[in-house]
PDB file of C-alpha atoms in Angstrom:
ATOM      1  CA  MET A1175     106.460 108.087 119.861  1.00 72.00           C
ATOM      2  CA  VAL A1176     107.173 105.211 117.542  1.00 78.00           C
ATOM      3  CA  TYR A1177     108.145 101.641 118.545  1.00 76.00           C
ATOM      4  CA  GLY A1178     111.718 100.736 117.387  1.00 73.00           C
ATOM      5  CA  THR A1179     113.502  97.451 116.469  1.00 73.00           C
ATOM      6  CA  ASP A1180     116.995  98.595 116.425  1.00 76.00           C
ATOM      7  CA  LEU A1181     118.566  96.420 119.226  1.00 77.00           C
ATOM      8  CA  LEU A1182     121.132  93.910 117.650  1.00 81.00           C
ATOM      9  CA  GLY A1183     122.916  90.931 119.089  1.00 84.00           C
ATOM     10  CA  PRO A1184     122.667  89.987 122.768  1.00 85.00           C
ATOM     11  CA  MET A1185     120.503  93.140 123.453  1.00 82.00           C
ATOM     12  CA  HIS A1186     117.852  91.915 121.045  1.00 80.00           C
ATOM     13  CA  ARG A1187     116.225  89.813 123.758  1.00 79.00           C
ATOM     14  CA  HIS A1188     115.377  93.044 125.586  1.00 80.00           C
ATOM     15  CA  GLN A1189     113.314  94.423 122.680  1.00 82.00           C
ATOM     16  CA  LEU A1190     109.898  93.473 123.952  1.00 78.00           C
ATOM     17  CA  LEU A1191     110.608  95.239 127.265  1.00 87.00           C
ATOM     18  CA  GLU A1192     109.754  98.440 125.248  1.00 85.00           C
ATOM     19  CA  PHE A1193     106.063  97.373 125.549  1.00 87.00           C
ATOM     20  CA  SER A1194     106.216  97.033 129.210  1.00 89.00           C
ATOM     21  CA  ILE A1195     108.161 100.232 129.798  1.00 89.00           C
ATOM     22  CA  ARG A1196     105.622 102.251 127.578  1.00 87.00           C
ATOM     23  CA  SER A1197     102.524 100.664 129.441  1.00 92.00           C
ATOM     24  CA  ALA A1198     103.625 102.679 132.504  1.00 94.00           C
ATOM     25  CA  PHE A1199     102.665 105.907 130.788  1.00 93.00           C
ATOM     26  CA  GLN A1200     100.611 104.920 127.732  1.00 93.00           C
ATOM     27  CA  SER A1201      97.328 103.143 127.432  1.00 95.00           C
ATOM     28  CA  PRO A1202      97.343  99.724 125.650  1.00 93.00           C
ATOM     29  CA  SER A1203      95.854 101.276 122.398  1.00 94.00           C
ATOM     30  CA  GLU A1204      98.571 103.870 122.277  1.00 91.00           C
ATOM     31  CA  VAL A1205     101.223 101.103 122.806  1.00 88.00           C
ATOM     32  CA  ILE A1206      99.876  99.067 120.018  1.00 88.00           C
ATOM     33  CA  ALA A1207      99.411 102.106 117.692  1.00 88.00           C
ATOM     34  CA  SER A1208     103.024 103.226 118.347  1.00 83.00           C
ATOM     35  CA  ALA A1209     104.127  99.739 116.900  1.00 83.00           C
ATOM     36  CA  THR A1210     101.827  99.744 113.973  1.00 85.00           C
ATOM     37  CA  VAL A1211      99.830 102.848 112.755  1.00 87.00           C
ATOM     38  CA  THR A1212     102.231 105.375 114.067  1.00 82.00           C
ATOM     39  CA  ALA A1213     105.287 103.538 112.677  1.00 80.00           C
ATOM     40  CA  ALA A1214     103.504 103.274 109.242  1.00 86.00           C
ATOM     41  CA  GLU A1215     102.785 107.041 109.146  1.00 86.00           C
ATOM     42  CA  LEU A1216     106.394 107.767 109.861  1.00 82.00           C
ATOM     43  CA  PHE A1217     107.368 105.785 106.679  1.00 82.00           C
ATOM     44  CA  ASN A1218     104.597 107.180 104.570  1.00 82.00           C
TER      45      ASN A1218
END
């Protein structure tokens, strides 16, 4: 899974909730990787 930043307008304030939601089923290192390494690999 890759972290996304596709919320716009009034919904943008909820963007960081994705980290909290992911932490329920991913380790802290997996959450961080999804927003950095995994996202970078997706875009080569």
